[in-house]
XYZ file of C-alpha atoms in Angstrom:
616
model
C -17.067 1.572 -37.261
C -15.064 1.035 -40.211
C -11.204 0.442 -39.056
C -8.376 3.163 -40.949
C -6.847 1.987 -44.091
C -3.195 1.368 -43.052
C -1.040 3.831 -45.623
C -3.934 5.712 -46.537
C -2.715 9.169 -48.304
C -4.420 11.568 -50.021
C -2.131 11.919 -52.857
C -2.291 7.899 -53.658
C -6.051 6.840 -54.233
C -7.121 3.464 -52.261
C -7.625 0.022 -54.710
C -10.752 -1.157 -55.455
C -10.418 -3.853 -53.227
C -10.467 -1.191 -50.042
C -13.413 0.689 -51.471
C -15.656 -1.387 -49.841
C -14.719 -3.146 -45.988
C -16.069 -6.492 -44.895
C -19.467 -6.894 -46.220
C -20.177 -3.755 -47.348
C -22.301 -3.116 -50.662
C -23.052 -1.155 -53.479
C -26.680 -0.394 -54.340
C -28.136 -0.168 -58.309
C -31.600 1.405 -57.381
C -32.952 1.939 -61.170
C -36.384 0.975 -62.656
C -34.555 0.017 -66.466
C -32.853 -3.640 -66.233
C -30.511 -2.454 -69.119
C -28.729 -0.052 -67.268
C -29.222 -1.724 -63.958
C -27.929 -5.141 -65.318
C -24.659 -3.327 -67.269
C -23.591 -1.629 -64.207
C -24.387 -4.735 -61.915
C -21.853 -6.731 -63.670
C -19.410 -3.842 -64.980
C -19.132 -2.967 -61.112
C -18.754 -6.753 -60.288
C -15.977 -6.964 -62.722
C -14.339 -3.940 -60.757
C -14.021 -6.492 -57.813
C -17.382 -4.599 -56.423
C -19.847 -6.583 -54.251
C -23.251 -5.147 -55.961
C -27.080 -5.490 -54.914
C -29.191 -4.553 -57.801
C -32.893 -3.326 -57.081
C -35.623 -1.907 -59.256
C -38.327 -0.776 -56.754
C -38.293 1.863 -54.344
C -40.208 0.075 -51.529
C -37.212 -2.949 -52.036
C -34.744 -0.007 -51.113
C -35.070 0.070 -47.148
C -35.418 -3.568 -46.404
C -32.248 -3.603 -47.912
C -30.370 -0.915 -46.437
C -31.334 -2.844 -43.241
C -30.379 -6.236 -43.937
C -27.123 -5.097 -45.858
C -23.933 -3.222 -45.073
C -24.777 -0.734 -47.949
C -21.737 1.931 -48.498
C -23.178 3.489 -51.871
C -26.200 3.848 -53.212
C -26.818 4.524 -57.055
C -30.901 5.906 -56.924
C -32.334 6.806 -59.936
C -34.633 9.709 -60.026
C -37.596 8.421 -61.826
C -39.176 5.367 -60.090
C -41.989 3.589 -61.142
C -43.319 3.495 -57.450
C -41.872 6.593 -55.963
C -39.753 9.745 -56.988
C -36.260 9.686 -56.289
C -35.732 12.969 -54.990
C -38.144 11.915 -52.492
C -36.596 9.054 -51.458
C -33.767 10.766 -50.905
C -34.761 12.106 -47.141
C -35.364 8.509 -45.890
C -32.090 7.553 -46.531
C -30.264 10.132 -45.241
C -32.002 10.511 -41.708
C -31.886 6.639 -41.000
C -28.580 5.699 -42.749
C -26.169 9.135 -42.605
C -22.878 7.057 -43.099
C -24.544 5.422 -46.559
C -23.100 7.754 -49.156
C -25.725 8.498 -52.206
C -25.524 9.339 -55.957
C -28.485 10.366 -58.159
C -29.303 9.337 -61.983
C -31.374 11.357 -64.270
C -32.456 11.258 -67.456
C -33.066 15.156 -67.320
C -30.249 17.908 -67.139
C -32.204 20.253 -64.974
C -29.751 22.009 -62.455
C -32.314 23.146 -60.115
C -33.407 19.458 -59.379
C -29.487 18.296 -59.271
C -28.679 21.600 -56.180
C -32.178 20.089 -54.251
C -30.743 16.488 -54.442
C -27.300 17.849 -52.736
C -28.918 19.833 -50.294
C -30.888 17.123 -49.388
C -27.460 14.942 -48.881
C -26.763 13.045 -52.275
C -23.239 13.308 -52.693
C -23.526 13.799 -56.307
C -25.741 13.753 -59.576
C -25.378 12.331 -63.145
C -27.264 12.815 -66.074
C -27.721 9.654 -68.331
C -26.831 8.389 -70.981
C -23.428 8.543 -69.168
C -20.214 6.408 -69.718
C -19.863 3.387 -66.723
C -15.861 4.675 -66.478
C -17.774 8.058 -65.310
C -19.579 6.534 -63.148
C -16.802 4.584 -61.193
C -14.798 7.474 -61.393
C -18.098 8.890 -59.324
C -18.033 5.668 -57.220
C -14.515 5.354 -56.746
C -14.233 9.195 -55.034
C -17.172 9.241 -53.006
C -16.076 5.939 -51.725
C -12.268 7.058 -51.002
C -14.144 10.451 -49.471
C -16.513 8.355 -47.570
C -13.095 6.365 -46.022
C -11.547 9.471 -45.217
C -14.367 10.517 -43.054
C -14.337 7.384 -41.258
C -10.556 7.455 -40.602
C -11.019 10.953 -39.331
C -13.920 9.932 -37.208
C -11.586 6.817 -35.886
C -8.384 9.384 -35.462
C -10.746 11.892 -33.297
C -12.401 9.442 -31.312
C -8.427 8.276 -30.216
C -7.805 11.814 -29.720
C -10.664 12.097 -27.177
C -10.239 8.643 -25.849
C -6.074 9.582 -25.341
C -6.700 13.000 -23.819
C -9.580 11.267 -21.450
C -7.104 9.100 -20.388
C -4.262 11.409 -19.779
C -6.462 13.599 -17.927
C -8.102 10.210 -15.851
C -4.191 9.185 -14.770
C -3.035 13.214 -14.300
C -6.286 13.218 -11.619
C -5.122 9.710 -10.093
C -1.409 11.408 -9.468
C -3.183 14.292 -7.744
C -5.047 12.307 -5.473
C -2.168 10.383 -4.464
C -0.385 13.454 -4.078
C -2.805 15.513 -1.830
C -4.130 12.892 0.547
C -2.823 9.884 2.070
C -4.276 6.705 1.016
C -5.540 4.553 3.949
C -7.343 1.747 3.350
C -10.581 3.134 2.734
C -9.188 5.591 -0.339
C -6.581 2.964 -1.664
C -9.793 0.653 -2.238
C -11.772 3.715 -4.039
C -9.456 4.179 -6.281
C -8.043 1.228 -7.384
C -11.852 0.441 -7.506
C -11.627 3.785 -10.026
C -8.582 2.555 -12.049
C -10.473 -0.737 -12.519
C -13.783 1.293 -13.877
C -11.506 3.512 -15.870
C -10.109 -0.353 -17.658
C -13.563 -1.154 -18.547
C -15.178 1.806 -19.550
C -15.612 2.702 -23.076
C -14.389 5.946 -22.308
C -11.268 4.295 -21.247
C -9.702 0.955 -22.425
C -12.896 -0.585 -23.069
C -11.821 -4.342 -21.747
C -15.003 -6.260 -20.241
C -13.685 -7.056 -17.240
C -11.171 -6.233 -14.843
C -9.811 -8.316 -11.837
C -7.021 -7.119 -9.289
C -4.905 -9.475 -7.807
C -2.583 -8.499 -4.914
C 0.221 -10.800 -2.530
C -1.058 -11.329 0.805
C 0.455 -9.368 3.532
C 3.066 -12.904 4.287
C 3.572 -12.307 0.983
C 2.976 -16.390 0.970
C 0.355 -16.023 -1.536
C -1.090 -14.484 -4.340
C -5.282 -13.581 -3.476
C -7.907 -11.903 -5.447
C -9.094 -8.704 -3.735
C -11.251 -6.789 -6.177
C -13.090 -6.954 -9.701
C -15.035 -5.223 -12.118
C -17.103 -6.465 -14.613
C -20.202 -5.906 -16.932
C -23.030 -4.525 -14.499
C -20.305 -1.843 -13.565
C -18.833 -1.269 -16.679
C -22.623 -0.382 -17.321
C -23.044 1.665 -14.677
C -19.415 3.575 -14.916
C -20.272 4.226 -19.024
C -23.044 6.501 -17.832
C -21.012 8.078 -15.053
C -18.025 8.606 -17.461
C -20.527 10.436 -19.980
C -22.050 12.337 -17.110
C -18.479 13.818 -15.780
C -17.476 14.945 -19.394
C -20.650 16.607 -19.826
C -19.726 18.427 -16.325
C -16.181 19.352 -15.521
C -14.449 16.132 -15.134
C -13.753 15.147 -11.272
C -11.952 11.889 -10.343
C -12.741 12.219 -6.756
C -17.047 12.614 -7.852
C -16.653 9.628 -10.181
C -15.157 7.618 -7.213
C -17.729 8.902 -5.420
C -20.351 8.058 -7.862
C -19.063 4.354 -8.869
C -17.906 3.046 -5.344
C -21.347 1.635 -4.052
C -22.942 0.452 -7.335
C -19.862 -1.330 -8.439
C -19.643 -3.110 -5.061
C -23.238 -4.317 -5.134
C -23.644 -4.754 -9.028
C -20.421 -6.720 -9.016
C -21.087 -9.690 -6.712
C -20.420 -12.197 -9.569
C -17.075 -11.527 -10.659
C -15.843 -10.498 -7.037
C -16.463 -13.588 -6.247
C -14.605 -15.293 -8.473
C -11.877 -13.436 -7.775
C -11.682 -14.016 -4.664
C -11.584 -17.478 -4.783
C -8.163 -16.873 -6.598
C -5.379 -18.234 -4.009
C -2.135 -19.290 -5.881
C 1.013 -19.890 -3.356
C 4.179 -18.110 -4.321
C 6.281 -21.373 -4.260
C 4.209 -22.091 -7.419
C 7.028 -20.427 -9.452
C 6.039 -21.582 -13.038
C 2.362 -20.095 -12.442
C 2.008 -17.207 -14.850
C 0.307 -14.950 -12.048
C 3.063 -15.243 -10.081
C 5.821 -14.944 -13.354
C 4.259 -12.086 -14.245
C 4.623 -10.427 -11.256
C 7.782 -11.686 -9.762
C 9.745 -10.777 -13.470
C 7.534 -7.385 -14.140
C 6.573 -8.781 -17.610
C 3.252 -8.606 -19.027
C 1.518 -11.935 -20.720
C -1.223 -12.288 -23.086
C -3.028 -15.311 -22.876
C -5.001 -16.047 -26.481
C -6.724 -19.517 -26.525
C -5.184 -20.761 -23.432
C -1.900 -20.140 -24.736
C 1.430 -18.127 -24.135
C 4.505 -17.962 -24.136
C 4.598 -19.271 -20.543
C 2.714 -22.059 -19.206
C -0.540 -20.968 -18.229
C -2.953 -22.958 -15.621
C -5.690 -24.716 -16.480
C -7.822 -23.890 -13.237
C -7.157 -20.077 -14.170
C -9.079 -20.071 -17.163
C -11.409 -22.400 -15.575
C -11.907 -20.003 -12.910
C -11.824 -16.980 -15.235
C -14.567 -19.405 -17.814
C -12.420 -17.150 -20.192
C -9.655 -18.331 -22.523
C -8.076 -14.952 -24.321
C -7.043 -12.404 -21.508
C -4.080 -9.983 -20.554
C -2.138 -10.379 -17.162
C -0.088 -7.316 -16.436
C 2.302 -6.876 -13.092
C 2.001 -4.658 -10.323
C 4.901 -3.481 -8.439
C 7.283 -1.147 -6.686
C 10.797 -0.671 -6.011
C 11.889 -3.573 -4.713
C 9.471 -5.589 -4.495
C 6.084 -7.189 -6.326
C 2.640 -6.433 -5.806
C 0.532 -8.004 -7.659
C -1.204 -8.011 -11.036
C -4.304 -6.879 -13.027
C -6.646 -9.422 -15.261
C -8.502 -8.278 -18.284
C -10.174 -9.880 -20.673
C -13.084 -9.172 -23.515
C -15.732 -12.348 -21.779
C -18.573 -10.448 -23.155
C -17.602 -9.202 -26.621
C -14.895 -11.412 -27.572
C -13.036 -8.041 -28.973
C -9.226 -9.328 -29.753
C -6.925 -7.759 -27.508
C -4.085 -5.550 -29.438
C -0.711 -4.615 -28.140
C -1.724 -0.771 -28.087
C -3.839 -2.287 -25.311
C -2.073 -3.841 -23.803
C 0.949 -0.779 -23.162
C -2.083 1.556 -22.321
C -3.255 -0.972 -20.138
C 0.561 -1.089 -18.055
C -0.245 2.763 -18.154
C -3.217 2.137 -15.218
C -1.354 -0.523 -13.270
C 1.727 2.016 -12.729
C -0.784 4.350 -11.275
C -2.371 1.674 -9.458
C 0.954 0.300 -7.950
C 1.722 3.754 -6.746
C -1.296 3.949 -4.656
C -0.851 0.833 -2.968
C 2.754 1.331 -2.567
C 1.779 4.912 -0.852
C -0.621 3.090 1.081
C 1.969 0.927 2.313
C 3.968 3.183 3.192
C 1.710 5.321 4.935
C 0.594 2.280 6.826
C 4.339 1.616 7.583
C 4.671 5.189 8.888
C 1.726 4.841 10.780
C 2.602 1.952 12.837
C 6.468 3.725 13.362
C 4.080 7.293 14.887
C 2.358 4.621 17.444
C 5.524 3.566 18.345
C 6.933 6.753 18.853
C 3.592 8.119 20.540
C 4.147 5.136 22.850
C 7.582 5.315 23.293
C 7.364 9.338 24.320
C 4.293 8.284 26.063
C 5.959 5.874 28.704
C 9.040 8.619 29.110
C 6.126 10.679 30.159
C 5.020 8.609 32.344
C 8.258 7.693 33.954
C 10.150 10.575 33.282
C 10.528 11.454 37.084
C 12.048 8.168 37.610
C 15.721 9.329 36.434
C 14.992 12.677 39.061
C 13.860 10.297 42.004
C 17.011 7.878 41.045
C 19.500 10.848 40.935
C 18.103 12.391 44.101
C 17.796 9.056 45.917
C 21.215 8.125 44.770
C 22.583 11.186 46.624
C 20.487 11.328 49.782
C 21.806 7.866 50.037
C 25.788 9.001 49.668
C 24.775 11.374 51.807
C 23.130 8.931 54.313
C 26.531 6.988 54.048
C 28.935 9.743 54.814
C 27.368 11.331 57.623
C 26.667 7.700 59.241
C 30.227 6.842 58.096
C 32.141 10.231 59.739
C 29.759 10.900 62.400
C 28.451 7.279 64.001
C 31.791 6.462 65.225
C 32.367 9.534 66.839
C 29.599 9.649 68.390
C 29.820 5.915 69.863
C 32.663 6.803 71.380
C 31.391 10.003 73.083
C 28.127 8.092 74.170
C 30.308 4.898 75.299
C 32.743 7.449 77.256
C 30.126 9.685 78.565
C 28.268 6.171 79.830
C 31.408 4.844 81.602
C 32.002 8.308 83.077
C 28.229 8.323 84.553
C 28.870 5.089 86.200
C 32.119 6.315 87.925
C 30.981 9.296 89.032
C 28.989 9.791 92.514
C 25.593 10.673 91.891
C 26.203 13.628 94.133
C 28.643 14.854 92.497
C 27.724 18.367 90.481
C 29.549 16.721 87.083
C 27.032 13.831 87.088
C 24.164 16.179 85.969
C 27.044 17.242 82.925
C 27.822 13.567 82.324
C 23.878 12.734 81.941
C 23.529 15.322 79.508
C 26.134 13.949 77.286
C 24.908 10.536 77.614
C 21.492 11.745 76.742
C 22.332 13.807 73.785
C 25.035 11.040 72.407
C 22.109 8.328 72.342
C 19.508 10.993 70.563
C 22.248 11.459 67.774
C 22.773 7.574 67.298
C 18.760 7.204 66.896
C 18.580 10.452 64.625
C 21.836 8.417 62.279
C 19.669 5.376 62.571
C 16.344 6.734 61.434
C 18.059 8.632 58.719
C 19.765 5.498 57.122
C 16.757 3.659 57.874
C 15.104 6.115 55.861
C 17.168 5.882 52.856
C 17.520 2.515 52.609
C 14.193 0.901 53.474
C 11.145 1.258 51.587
C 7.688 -0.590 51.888
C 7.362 -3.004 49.213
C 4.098 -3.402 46.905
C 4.227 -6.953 45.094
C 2.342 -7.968 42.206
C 2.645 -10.376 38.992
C 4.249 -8.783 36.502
C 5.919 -9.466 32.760
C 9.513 -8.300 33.412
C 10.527 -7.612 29.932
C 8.443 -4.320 29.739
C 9.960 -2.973 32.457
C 13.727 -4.443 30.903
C 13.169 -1.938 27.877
C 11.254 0.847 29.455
C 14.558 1.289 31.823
C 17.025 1.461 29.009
C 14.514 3.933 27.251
C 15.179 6.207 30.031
C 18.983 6.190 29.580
C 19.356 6.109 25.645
C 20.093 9.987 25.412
C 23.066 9.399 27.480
C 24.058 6.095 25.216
C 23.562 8.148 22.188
C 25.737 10.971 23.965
C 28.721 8.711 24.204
C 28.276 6.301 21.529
C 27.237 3.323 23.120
C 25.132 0.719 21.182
C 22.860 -1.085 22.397
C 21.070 -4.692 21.832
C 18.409 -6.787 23.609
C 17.992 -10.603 23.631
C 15.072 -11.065 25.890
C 13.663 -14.610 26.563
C 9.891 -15.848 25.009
C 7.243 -16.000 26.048
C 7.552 -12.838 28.556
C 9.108 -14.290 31.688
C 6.126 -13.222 34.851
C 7.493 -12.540 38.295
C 5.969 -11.236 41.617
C 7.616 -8.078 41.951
C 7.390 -4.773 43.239
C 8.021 -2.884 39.994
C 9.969 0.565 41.169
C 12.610 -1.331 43.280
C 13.022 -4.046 40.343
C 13.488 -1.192 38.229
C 15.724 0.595 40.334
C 17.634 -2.098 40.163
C 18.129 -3.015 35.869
C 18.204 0.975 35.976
C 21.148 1.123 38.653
C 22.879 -1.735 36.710
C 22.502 -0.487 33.473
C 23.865 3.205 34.602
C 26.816 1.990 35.890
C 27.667 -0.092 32.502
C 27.335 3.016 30.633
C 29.482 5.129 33.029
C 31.826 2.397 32.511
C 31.918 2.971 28.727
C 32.867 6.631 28.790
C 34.209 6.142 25.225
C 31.774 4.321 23.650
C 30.960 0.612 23.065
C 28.380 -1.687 23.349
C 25.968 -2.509 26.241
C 24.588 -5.888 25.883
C 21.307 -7.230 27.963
C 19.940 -10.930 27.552
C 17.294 -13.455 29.438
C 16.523 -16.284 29.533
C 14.015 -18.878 31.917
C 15.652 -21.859 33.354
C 14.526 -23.886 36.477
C 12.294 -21.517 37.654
C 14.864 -18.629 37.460
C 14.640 -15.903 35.130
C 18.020 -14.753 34.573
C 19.067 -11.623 32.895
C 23.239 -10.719 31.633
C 23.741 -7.569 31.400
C 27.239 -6.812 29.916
C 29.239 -4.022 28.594
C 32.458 -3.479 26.983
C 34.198 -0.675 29.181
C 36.867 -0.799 32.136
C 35.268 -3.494 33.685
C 36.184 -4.059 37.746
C 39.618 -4.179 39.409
C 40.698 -7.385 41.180
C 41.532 -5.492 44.321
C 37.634 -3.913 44.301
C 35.929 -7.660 43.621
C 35.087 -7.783 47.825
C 34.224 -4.398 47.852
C 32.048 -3.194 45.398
C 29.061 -4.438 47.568
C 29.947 -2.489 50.439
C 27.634 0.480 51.097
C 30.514 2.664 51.749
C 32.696 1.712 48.418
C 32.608 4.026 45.363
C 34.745 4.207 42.052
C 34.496 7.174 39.635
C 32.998 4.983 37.235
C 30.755 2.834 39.594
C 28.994 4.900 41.073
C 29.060 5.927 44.873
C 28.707 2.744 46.087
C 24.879 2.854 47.679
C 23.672 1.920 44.168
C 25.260 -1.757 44.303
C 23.785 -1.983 47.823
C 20.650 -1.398 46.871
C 21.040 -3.641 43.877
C 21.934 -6.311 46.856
C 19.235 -5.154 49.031
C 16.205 -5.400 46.818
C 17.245 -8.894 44.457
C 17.601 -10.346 47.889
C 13.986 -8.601 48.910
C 12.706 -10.869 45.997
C 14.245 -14.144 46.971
C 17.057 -13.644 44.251
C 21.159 -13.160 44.044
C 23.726 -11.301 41.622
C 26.887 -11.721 40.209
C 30.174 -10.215 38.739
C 32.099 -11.891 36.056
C 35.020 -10.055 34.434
C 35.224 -10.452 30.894
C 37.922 -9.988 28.565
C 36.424 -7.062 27.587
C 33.975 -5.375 29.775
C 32.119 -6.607 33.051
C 29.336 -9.088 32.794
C 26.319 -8.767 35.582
C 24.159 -12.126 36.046
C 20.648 -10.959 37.976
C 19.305 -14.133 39.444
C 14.964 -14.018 40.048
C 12.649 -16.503 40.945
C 9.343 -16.816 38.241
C 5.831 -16.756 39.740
C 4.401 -20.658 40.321
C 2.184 -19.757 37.281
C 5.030 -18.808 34.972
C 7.480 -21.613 36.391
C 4.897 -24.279 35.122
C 4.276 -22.982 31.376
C 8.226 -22.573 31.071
């Protein structure tokens, strides 16, 4: 292909000197040396490279060995006829532009030569300034066509690639990239790189940070077997309506298997962020792209990189999103040593914007994934204990219920029972009020056993011990009380000790009590504030602080706020802190109050399995 003529108009004509490109010839096929010797040098003194001939048979040897542009044929050969000739040339060279010299005016011969594809026809004798003036046009008309050629195959090449990226952004925007999809198409966006449909580099390589971010590794390449292979999928999809998702389809496997080579080079690539100065990790920590041309830039560039790359002219453009880096894309030309332009290179930053928007969506998705367990397990846990706040509530007041009637009625009846008893013993067993008396004694003692089962009932449960982690059971008790935190503007924070403190426990009456504790803190905080809970293992002990900022605990109420019968409006009715008591005692464990200038602050003493005692 013969590159555009920079400021070519058709007004101006082109100098001599950009008639002919590179290498490229002019032809003097005539069987008379006179002529052919005149023009040979007239045309040489016109700054025109010339190949003089007199034989037909000489002609095609030379059109194959030579970069021919023009080719003067003269009609009447000693060894062939012109005219004849003509065919030849035009079906195996169509870009070699023809002219054809005749001694005879006949205008019948000259109308065959053009519809046979000469470009024109002169009659000799005619003037050499004719002829150049011949030359000179059919060259300049001969540029033209290539520049037009050039300027349509951009056309096609720009619209392919608008229409490759406008696919990419609507298969980001109608599925989610997982893992699976993110690698299909960046595996696409590396094809689309190499393919001479697209930016035509040789090879691709993507190079991503680690998910520490502590390095910068090689996850994927492309290189010549694939480019092969994606050329004749790319030709296939624009002979059918073009489909990014069927050429992902269609390159995915053979790129993966015809690709071993350069994947694993890649993936040998490991360079360590803290290696600030490396241009890999430059480029994509300051968003700047770098071309590398015989080892050089304008940044240092490693010698193990083009080692590893066996390449010493390549492009190194960044990868990221808002915020933060992602990586960056290699290309080079290793194969056909092409020179790599700037138009490349800002075409090539074109692809790695689309591919940093697919991982970033990736990410993100991945991000949102993870936050959806959470939530599924979060919601999944208040399903499972959802009755506990019920059963607490209901327990709570069959125990203040528990406490007033043994509180009101016990005493009474004590006394009746005691009186009734002392009354029995004075009174003669014949007399007709002993079999009254009796009954009262009888009935006073069946009450005490009914108040006695019914506290009993309320306030002892069989215990089920097992080893279990305690911090679980720390954050699935203030789960269940968050709507009410959120309700009055409580915050909340958790400090719990590491590695996950194991205790023999049974886990509803532990629970009952970080879920008693924790209630009252909050109804102490009727305002809002800031509930604190902490661990940590020492000596065996596993001790948890649970503090909050509200109205903390009167001096007068220190003795009895462990009393079953004590209640405060904001502590509760009193049976809660008992059964706080009860069950930390059940476990071989003690608690605490200790005002704080702000708040109340609730120490929860509990002894560590033997197991978990000896790894703390």
């Amino acid at each position: 292909m013969i590159p555009p003529v920079s400021g070519l108009s058709h007004n101006i004509p082109i100098s001599s000197d950009q008639l002919l490109v590179g290498d490229e010839v002019i032809v003097i096929l005539d069987d008379d040396p006179a002529i052919r010797e005149s023009l040979h040098t007239y045309f040489s003194e016109q700054g025109l490279s010339v190949v003089s001939i007199e034989k037909a048979g000489d002609l095609i040897p030379v059109l194959e060995s030579k970069n021919v542009a023009l080719v003067l044929l003269d009609i009447g050969l000693p060894d062939a006829d012109g005219t004849n000739v003509l065919p030849q040339i035009t079906e195996k060279f169509p870009d070699v532009a023809i002219v054809m010299l005749s001694g005879i005016a006949d205008i019948h011969v000259a109308v065959d030569c053009m519809r046979k594809g000469a470009d024109d026809y002169l009659t000799k004798p005619v003037q050499f300034t004719e002829i150049l003036v011949v030359v000179r046009r059919i060259l300049e008309k001969r540029r033209l066509v290539f520049e037009n050629r050039a300027y349509q195959e951009d056309l096609e090449q720009a619209h392919f690639r608008i229409q490759f990226l406008h696919q990419m952004s609507l298969k980001m925007n109608s599925v989610y990239l997982g893992a699976i999809e993110l690698d299909e198409l960046l595996r696409a966006i590396l094809v689309g790189i190499t393919a001479q449909e697209g930016l035509r580099f040789n090879r691709a390589f993507l190079v991503m940070f680690d998910e520490e971010k502590k390095f910068l590794v090689g996850r994927m390449a492309i290189g010549p077997d694939c480019r092969e292979e994606a050329a004749h999928i790319w030709t296939e999809m624009q002979e059918k309506q073009f489909d990014l998702l069927g050429i992902i389809h269609n390159i995915g496997d053979q790129c993966s298997l015809g690709d071993q080579t350069v994947n694993t080079v890649i993936k040998s690539l490991r360079v360590p962020v803290t290696e600030s100065e490396h241009i890999l990790i430059r480029s994509a920590m300051e968003r700047k792209s770098y071309k590398v041309q015989g080892g050089r830039a304008s940044v240092p560039v490693s010698r193990e990189l083009v080692d590893l790359l066996d390449e010493d002219t390549f492009v190194v453009v960044p990868l990221f999103a808002p915020g933060h880096p992602l990586g960056v894309i290699i290309a080079d030309n290793y194969v056909t040593r092409q020179p790599i332009h700037d138009s490349h290179i800002s075409v090539l930053e074109l692809f790695a914007s689309q591919a940093s928007l697919a991982i970033e969506q990736s990410r993100l998705r991945h991000e949102m994934e993870e936050k959806i367990s959470l939530l599924e397990e979060v919601t999944r846990e208040l399903d499972e204990n959802k009755d506990l706040l019920i059963e607490s509530e209901c327990y709570s007041a069959l125990g203040q219920m528990a406490a007033q009637v043994v509180h009101v009625i016990r005493n009474p009846i004590t006394s009746i029972g005691g009186v009734a008893r002392i009354l029995s013993k004075k009174v003669d067993e014949t007399s007709e009020w002993k079999r009254f008396i009796d009954v009262m004694v009888k009935e006073a003692d069946r009450l005490e056993v009914s108040l006695t089962e019914l506290f009993d009932f309320v306030s002892h449960t069989e215990s089920i011990k097992e080893d279990l982690p305690l911090n679980p059971i720390l954050r699935r008790t203030l789960v269940l009380l968050q709507t009410n935190m959120s309700r009055q503007g409580i915050e909340w924070e958790m400090d719990l000790a590491e590695p996950d403190p194991v205790m023999h426990m049974d886990i509803g009456q532990i629970q009952q009590v970080f879920l008693n504790l924790f209630r009252n803190s909050i109804e102490a905080m009727a305002n809002g504030g800031k509930l604190t809970i902490t661990s940590l293992v020492e000596d065996g002990w596993v001790r948890v602080y649970v503090r909050d900022t509200g109205s903390g605990l009167k001096g007068d109420y220190w003795d009895k706020a462990k009393e079953p019968f004590f209640t405060t409006k904001t502590y509760g009715t009193g049976m809660g802190l008992t059964m706080v008591e009860r069950y930390v005692t059940l476990h071989g464990g003690n608690f605490s109050f200790t005002q704080q200038d702000v708040g109340l602050e609730v120490q929860v003493n509990l002894p560590l399995t033997q197991a978990s005692h000896e790894d703390s």
